[in-house]
C-alpha positions as a Markdown table, in Angstrom:
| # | Residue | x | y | z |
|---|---|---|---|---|
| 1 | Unk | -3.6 | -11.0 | 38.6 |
| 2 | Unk | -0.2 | -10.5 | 40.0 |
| 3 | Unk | 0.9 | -8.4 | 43.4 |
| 4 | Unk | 3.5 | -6.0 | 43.4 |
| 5 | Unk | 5.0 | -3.5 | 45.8 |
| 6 | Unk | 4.8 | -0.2 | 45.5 |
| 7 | Unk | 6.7 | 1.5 | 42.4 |
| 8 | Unk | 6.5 | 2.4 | 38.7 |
| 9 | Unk | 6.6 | -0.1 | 36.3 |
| 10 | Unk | 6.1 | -1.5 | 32.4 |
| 11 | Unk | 3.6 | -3.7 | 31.7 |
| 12 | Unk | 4.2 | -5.4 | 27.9 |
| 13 | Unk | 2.1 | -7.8 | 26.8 |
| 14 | Unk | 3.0 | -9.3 | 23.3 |
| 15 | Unk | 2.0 | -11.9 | 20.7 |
| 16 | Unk | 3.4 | -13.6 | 17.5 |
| 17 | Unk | 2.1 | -16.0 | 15.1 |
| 18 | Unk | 3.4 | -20.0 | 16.2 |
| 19 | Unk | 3.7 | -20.1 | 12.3 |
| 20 | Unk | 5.3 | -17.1 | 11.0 |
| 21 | Unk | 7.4 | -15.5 | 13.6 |
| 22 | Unk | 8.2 | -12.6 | 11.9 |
| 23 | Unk | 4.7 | -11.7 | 12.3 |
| 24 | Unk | 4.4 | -10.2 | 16.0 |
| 25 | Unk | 3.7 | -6.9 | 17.8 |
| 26 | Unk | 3.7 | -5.7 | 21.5 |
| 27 | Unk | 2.0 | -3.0 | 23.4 |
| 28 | Unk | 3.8 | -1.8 | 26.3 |
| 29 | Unk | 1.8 | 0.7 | 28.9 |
| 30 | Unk | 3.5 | 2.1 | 32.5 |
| 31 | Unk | 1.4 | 0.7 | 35.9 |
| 32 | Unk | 1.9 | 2.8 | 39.1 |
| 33 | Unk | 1.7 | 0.7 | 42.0 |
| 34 | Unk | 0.9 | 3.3 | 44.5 |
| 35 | Unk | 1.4 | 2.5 | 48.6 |
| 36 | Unk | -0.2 | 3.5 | 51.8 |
| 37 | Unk | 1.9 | 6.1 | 54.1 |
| 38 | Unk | 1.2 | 5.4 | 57.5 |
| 39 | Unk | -0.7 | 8.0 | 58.9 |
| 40 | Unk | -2.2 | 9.9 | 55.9 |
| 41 | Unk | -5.5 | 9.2 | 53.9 |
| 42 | Unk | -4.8 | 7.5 | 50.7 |
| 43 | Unk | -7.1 | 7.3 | 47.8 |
| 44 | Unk | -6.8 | 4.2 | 44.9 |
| 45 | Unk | -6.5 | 4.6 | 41.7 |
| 46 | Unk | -9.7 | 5.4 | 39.7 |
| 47 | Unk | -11.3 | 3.1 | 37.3 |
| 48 | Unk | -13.5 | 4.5 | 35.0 |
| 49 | Unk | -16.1 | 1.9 | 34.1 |
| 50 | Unk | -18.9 | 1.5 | 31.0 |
| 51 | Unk | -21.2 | -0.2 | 34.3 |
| 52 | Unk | -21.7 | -0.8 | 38.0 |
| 53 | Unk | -24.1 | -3.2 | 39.8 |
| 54 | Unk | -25.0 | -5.1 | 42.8 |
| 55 | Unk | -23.5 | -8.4 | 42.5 |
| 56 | Unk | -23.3 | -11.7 | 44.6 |
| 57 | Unk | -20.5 | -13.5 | 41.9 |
| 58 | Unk | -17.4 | -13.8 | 44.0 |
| 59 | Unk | -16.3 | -15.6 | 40.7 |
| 60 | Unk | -16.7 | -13.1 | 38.3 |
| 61 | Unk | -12.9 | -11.2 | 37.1 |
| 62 | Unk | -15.4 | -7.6 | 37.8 |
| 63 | Unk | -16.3 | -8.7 | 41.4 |
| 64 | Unk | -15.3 | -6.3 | 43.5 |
| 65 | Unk | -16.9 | -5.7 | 47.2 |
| 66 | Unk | -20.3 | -6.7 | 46.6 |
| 67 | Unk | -20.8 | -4.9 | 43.4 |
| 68 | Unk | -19.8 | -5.9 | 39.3 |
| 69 | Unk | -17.6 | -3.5 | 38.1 |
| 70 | Unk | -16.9 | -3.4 | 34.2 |
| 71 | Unk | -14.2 | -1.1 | 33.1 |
| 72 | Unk | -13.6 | 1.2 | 30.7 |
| 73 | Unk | -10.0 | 0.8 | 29.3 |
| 74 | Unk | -10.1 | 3.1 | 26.4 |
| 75 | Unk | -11.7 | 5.6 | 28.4 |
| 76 | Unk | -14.0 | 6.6 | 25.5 |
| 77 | Unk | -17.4 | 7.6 | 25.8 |
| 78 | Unk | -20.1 | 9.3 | 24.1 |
| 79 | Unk | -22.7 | 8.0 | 21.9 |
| 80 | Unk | -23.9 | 4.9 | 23.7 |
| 81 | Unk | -21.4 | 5.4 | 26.7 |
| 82 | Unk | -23.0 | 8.6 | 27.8 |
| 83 | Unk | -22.5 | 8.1 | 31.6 |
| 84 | Unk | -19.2 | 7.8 | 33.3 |
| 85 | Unk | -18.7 | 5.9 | 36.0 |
| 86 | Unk | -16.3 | 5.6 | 39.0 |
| 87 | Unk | -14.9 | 3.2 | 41.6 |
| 88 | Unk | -12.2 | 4.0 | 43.8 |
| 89 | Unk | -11.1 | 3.1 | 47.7 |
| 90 | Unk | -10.4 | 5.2 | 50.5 |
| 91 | Unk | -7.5 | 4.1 | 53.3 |
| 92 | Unk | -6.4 | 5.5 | 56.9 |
| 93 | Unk | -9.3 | 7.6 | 56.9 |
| 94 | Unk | -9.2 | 7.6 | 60.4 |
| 95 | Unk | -5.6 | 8.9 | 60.3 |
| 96 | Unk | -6.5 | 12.5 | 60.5 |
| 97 | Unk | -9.1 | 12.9 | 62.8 |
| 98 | Unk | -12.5 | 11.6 | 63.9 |
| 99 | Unk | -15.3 | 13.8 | 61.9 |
| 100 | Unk | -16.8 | 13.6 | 58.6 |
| 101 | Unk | -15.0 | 13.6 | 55.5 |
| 102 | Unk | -15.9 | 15.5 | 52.0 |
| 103 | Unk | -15.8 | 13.1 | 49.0 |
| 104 | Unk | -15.8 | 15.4 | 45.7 |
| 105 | Unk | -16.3 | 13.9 | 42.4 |
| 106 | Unk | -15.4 | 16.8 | 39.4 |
| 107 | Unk | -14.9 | 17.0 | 35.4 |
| 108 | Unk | -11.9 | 19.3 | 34.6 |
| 109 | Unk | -11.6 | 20.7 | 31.1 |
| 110 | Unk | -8.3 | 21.0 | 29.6 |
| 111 | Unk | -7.6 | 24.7 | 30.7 |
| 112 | Unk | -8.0 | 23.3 | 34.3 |
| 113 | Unk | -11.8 | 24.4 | 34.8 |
| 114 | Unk | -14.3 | 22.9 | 36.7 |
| 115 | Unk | -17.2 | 22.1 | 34.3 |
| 116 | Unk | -19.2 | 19.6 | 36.8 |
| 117 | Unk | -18.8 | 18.1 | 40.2 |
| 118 | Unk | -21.1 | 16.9 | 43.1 |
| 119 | Unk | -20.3 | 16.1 | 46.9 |
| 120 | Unk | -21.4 | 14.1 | 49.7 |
| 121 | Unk | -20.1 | 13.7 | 53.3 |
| 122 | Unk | -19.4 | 10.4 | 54.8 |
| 123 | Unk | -18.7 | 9.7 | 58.7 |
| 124 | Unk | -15.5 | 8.0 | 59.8 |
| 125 | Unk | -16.8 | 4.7 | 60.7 |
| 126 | Unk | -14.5 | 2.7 | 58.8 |
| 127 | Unk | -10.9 | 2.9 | 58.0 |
| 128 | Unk | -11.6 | 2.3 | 54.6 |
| 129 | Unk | -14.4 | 3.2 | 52.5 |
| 130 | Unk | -15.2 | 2.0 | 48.8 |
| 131 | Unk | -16.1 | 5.0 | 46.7 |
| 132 | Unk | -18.3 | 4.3 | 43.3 |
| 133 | Unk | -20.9 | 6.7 | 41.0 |
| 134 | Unk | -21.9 | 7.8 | 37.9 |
| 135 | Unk | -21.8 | 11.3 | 36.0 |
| 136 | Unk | -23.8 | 12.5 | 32.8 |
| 137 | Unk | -21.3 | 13.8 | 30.9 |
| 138 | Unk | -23.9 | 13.9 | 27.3 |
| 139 | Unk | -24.1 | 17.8 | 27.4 |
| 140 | Unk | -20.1 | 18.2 | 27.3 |
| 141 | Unk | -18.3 | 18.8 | 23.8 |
| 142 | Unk | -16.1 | 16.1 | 22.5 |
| 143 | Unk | -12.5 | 16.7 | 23.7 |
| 144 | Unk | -10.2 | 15.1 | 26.6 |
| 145 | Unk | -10.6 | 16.1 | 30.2 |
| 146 | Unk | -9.6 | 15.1 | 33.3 |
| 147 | Unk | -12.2 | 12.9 | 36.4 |
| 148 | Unk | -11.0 | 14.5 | 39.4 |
| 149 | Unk | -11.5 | 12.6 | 42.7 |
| 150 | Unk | -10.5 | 14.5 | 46.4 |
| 151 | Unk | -11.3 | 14.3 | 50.0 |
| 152 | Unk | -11.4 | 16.9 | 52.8 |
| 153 | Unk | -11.8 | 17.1 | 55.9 |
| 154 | Unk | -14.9 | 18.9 | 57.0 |
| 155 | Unk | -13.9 | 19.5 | 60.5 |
| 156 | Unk | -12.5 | 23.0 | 59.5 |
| 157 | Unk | -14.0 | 26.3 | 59.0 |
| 158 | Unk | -12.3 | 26.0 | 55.1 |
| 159 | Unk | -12.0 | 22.3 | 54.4 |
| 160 | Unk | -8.3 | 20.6 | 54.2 |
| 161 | Unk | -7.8 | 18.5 | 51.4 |
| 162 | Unk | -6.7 | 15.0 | 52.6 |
| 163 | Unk | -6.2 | 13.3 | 49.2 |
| 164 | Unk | -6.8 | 14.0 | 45.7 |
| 165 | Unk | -6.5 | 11.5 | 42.4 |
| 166 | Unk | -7.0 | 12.3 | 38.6 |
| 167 | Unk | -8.2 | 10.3 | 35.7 |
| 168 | Unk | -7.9 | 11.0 | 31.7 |
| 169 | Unk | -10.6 | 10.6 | 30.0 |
| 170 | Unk | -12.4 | 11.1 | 26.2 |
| 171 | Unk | -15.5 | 12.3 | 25.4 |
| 172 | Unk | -16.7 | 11.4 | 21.8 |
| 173 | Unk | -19.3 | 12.9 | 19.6 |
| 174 | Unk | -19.6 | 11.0 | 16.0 |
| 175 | Unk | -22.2 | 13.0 | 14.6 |
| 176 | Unk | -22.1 | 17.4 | 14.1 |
| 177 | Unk | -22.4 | 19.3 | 17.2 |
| 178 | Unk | -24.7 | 21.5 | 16.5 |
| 179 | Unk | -26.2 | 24.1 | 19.5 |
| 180 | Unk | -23.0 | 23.7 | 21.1 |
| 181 | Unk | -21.4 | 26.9 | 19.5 |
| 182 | Unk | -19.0 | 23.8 | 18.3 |
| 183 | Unk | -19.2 | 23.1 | 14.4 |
| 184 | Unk | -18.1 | 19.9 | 12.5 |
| 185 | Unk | -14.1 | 21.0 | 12.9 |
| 186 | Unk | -14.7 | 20.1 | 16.1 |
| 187 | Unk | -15.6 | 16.5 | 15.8 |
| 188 | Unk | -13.1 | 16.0 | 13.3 |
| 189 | Unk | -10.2 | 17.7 | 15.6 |
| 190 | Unk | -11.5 | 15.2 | 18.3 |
| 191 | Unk | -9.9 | 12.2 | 16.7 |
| 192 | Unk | -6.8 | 13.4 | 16.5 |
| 193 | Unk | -6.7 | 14.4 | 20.2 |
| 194 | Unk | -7.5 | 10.9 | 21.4 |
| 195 | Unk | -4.6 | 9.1 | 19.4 |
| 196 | Unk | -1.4 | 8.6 | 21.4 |
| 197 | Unk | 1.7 | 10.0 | 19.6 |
| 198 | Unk | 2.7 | 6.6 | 18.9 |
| 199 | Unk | -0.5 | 6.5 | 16.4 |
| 200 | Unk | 0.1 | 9.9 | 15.1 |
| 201 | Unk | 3.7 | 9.4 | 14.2 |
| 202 | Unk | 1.9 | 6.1 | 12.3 |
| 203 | Unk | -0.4 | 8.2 | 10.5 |
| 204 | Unk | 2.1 | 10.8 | 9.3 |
| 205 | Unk | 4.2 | 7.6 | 7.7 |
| 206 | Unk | 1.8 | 6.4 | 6.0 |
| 207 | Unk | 0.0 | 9.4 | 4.3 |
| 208 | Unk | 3.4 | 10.1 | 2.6 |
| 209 | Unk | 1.7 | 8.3 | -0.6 |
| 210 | Unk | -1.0 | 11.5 | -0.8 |
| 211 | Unk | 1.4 | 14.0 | 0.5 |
| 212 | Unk | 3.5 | 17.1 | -1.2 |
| 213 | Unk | 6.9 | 17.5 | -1.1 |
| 214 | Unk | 6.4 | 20.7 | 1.1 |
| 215 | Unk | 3.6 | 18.8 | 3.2 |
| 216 | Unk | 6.5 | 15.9 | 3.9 |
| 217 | Unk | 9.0 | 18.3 | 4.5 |
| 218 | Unk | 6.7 | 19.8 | 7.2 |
| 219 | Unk | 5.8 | 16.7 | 8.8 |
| 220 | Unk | 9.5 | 16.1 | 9.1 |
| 221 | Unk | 10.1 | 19.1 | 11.1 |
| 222 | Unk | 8.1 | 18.7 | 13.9 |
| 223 | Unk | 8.7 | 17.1 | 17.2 |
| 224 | Unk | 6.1 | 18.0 | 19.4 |
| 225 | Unk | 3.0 | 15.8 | 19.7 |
| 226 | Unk | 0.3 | 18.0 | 19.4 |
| 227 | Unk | 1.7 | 19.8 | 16.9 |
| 228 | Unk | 1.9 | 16.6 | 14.8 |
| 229 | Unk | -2.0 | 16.3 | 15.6 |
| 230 | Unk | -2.4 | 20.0 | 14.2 |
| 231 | Unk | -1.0 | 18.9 | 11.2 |
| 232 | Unk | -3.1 | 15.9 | 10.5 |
| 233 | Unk | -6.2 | 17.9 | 10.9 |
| 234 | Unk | -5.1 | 20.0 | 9.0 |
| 235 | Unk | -4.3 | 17.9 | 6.3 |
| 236 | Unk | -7.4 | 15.7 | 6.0 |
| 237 | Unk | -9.5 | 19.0 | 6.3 |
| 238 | Unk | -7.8 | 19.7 | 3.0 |
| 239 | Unk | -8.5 | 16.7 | 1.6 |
| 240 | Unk | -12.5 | 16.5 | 3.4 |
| 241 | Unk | -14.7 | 15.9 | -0.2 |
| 242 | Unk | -17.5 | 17.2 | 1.7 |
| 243 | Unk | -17.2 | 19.3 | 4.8 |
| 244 | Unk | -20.9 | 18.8 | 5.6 |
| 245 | Unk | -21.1 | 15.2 | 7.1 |
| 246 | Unk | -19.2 | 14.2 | 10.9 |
| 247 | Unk | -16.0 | 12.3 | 9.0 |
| 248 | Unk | -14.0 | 12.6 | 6.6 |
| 249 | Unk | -14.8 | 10.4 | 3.9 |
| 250 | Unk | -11.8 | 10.9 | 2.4 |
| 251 | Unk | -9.2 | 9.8 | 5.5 |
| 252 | Unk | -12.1 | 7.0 | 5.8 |
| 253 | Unk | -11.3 | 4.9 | 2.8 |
| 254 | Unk | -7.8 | 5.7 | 2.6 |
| 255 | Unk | -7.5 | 3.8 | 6.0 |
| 256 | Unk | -9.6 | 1.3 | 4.0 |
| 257 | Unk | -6.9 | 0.8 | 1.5 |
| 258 | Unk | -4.4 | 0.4 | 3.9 |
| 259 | Unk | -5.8 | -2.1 | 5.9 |
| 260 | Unk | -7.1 | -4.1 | 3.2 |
| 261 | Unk | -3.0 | -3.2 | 1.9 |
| 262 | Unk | -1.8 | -5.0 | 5.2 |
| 263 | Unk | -4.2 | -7.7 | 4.9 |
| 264 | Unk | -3.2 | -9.1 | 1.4 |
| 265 | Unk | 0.0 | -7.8 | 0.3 |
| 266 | Unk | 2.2 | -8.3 | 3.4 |
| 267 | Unk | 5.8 | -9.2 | 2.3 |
| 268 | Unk | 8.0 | -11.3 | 3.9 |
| 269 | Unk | 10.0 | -8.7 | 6.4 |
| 270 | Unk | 7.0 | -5.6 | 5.3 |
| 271 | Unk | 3.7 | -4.5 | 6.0 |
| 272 | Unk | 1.9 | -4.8 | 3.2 |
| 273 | Unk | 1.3 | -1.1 | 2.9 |
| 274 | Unk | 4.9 | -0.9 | 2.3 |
| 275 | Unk | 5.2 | -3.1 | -0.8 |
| 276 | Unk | 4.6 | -2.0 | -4.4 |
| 277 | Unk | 1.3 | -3.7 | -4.7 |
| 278 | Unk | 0.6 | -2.0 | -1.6 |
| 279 | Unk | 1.0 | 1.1 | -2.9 |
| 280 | Unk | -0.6 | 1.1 | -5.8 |
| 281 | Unk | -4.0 | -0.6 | -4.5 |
| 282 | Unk | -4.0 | 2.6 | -2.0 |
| 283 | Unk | -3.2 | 4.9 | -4.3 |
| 284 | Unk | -5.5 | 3.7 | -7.2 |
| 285 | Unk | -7.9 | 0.8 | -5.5 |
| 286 | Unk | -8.4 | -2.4 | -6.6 |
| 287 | Unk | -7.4 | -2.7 | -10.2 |
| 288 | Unk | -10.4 | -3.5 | -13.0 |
| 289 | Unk | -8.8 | -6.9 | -14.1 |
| 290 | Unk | -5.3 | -8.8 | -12.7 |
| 291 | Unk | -3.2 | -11.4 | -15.2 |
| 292 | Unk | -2.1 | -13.4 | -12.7 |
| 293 | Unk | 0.9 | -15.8 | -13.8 |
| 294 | Unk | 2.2 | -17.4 | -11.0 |
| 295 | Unk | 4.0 | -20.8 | -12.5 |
| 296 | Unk | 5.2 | -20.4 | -16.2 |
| 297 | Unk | 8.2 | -22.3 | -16.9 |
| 298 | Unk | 10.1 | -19.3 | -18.8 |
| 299 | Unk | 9.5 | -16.8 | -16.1 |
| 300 | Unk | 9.6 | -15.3 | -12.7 |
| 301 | Unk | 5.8 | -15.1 | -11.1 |
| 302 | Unk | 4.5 | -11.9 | -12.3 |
| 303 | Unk | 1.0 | -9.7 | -12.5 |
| 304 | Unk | -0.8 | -7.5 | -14.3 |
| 305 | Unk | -2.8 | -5.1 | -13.3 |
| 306 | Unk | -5.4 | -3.1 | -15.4 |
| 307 | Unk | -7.5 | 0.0 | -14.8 |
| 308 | Unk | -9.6 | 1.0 | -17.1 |
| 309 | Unk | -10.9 | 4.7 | -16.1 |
| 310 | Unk | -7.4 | 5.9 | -15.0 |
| 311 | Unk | -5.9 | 8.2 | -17.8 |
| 312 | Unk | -8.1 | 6.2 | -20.2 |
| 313 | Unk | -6.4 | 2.6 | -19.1 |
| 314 | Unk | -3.4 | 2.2 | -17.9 |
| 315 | Unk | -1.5 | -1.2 | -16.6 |
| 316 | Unk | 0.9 | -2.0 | -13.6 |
| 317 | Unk | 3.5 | -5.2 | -14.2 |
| 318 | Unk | 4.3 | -6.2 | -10.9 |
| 319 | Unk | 7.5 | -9.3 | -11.0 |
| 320 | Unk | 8.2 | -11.5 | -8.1 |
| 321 | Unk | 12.1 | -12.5 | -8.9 |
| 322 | Unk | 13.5 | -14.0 | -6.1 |
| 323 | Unk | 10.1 | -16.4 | -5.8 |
| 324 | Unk | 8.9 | -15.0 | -1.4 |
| 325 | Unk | 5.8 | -13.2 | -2.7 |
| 326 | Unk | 7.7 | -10.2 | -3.4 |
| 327 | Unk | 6.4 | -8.5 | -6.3 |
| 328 | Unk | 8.0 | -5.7 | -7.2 |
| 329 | Unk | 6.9 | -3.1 | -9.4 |
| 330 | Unk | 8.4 | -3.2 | -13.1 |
| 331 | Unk | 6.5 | -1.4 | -15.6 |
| 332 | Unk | 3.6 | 0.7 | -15.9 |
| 333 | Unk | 1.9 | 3.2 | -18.6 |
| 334 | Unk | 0.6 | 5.3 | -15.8 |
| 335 | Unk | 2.7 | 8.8 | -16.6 |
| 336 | Unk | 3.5 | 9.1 | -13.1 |
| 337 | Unk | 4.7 | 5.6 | -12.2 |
| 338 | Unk | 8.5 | 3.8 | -13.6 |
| 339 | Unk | 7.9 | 2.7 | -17.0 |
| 340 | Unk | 10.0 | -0.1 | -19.2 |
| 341 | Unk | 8.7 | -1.2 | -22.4 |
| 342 | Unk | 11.4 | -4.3 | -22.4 |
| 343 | Unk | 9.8 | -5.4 | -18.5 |
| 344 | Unk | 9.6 | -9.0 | -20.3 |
| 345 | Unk | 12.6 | -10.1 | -21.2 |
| 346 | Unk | 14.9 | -7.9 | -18.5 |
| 347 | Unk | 12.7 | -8.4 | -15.2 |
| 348 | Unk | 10.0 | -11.4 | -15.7 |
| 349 | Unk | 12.1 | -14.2 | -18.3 |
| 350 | Unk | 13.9 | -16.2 | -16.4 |
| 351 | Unk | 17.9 | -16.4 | -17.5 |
């Protein structure tokens, strides 16, 4: 934990490997440090949380005025996570007067429209008040919407709102949903909408391999974020084998490949996914048998890779020259891939 006065900030956390340093990444996420005008009633920031309890552990990192409050960082629910619920503090609430206060706890859709709220007064006793409950939010479609937290001042024929804070949040549905008027577009649209734009500018990269040339050169052209999301759903609808099941086997194992990509062909300054063995595991999986030669005395390391039910067998030669783990692609009898019948003597001999 770490106090800091009021203001916006960057928080960035990052990590590298002690042996490889090239190997590091960092996540970097804005904190707003909010302060407390004098005179006006304030409300916290909201944490959304997966659960809230009683609790006597002062030592606990969740303790928090007599209850256990675990968070929910992603802010994703749905299946298994079909309650939401809410912590939050109230300050100066005895700034504006002496009567009861209106505590309002709403789910905003997207267009701005209030799909569920409840309400409870509360006396002044206390200048400060800690606010916490729950909400069923299993009946709502999958999408993004907003937990909406205010307080008024009852005191008034039409109540005065005092303060008012939001919260983005995700609602999740894995499976079809069916009696909802919402069809299986729906669930596949959904993860699109909860990646960041950092993740969809990710995506778009890497399904270059699969993409047309008119597809690329539409990717290329946008700029807007949720344009970019359009285009991915759009894309893996296309490419949806079934169209009867919740995902999209398709987009499934083509992540697959590129993790397992990362995972075992990383080069020296590249994600794996990047290098030619990469590329061709993604495209074409794991090949049927590999000729590995990694320390013959006349030449570089090199490979061999084999499918047999591709174009009724076809090879890949893959030749690390300069001896980092660097294969590169050299050869290959697939009719779409660079081929060179003399790959032996002009890439893998050594001179």
């Amino acid at each position: 934990t770490m106090t800091l006065p009021p203001g916006d900030y960057l928080a960035v956390l990052s990590c590298r490997d002690r042996i490889d340093s090239t190997r590091r990444d960092s996540v970097v996420l804005p904190i707003a440090a909010a302060g407390r005008e004098a005179g006006l009633v304030s409300l916290s920031d909201i944490e959304l949380c997966s659960r809230i309890a009683p609790s006597t552990d002062r030592g606990s990192l969740f303790y928090k005025n007599t209850l256990e409050v675990i968070p929910n960082p992603s802010r994703l629910f749905g299946e298994g996570l079909a309650v939401l619920h809410f912590y939050a503090e109230v300050y100066n609430l005895k700034a504006a007067g002496t009567g009861e206060v209106i505590l309002t706890a709403s789910i905003v859709d997207q267009a701005g429209r209030v799909l569920a709220s409840q309400s409870k007064t509360k006396p002044r006793a206390n200048n400060s008040s800690v606010e916490y409950g729950s909400m069923n939010i299993a009946s709502l479609p999958g999408g993004s919407y907003l937990f909406r937290l205010s307080v008024g001042d009852s005191t008034h024929d039409a109540p005065r709102l005092l303060a008012n804070a939001e919260k983005k949040f995700f609602l999740y549905h894995p499976r079809p949903e069916t009696g909802r008027g919402k069809g299986r577009a729906a669930g596949t649209a959904d993860v699109f909408a909860f990646m960041t734009a950092g993740e969809v500018d990710d995506e778009i990269r890497k399904v270059a391999y699969i993409s047309s040339e008119a597809e690329r050169r539409q990717a290329e052209s946008l700029s807007d974020p949720a344009a970019k999301r359009n285009f991915l759903k759009e894309f893996w609808a296309g490419r949806d084998p079934s169209g009867t099941t919740a995902g999209n086997e398709a987009r499934e194992e083509y992540l697959r490949r590129l993790v397992r990509a990362n995972d075992r062909y990383r080069g020296r300054n590249r994600e794996g996914w990047l290098t030619d063995r990469g590329r061709i595991s993604i495209l074409y999986g794991l090949p049927d048998d590999v000729g590995r030669h990694p320390n013959e005395s006349e030449t570089h390391p090199y490979e061999v890779w084999q499918y047999h039910a591709i174009q009724g067998g076809v090879e890949f030669v893959f030749v690390d020259r300069l001896g980092f783990g660097e294969y590169r692609l050299v050869h290959s009898t697939h009719r779409d891939e660079l081929r060179n019948d003399n790959w032996y003597d002009e890439e893998a001999k050594v001179r």
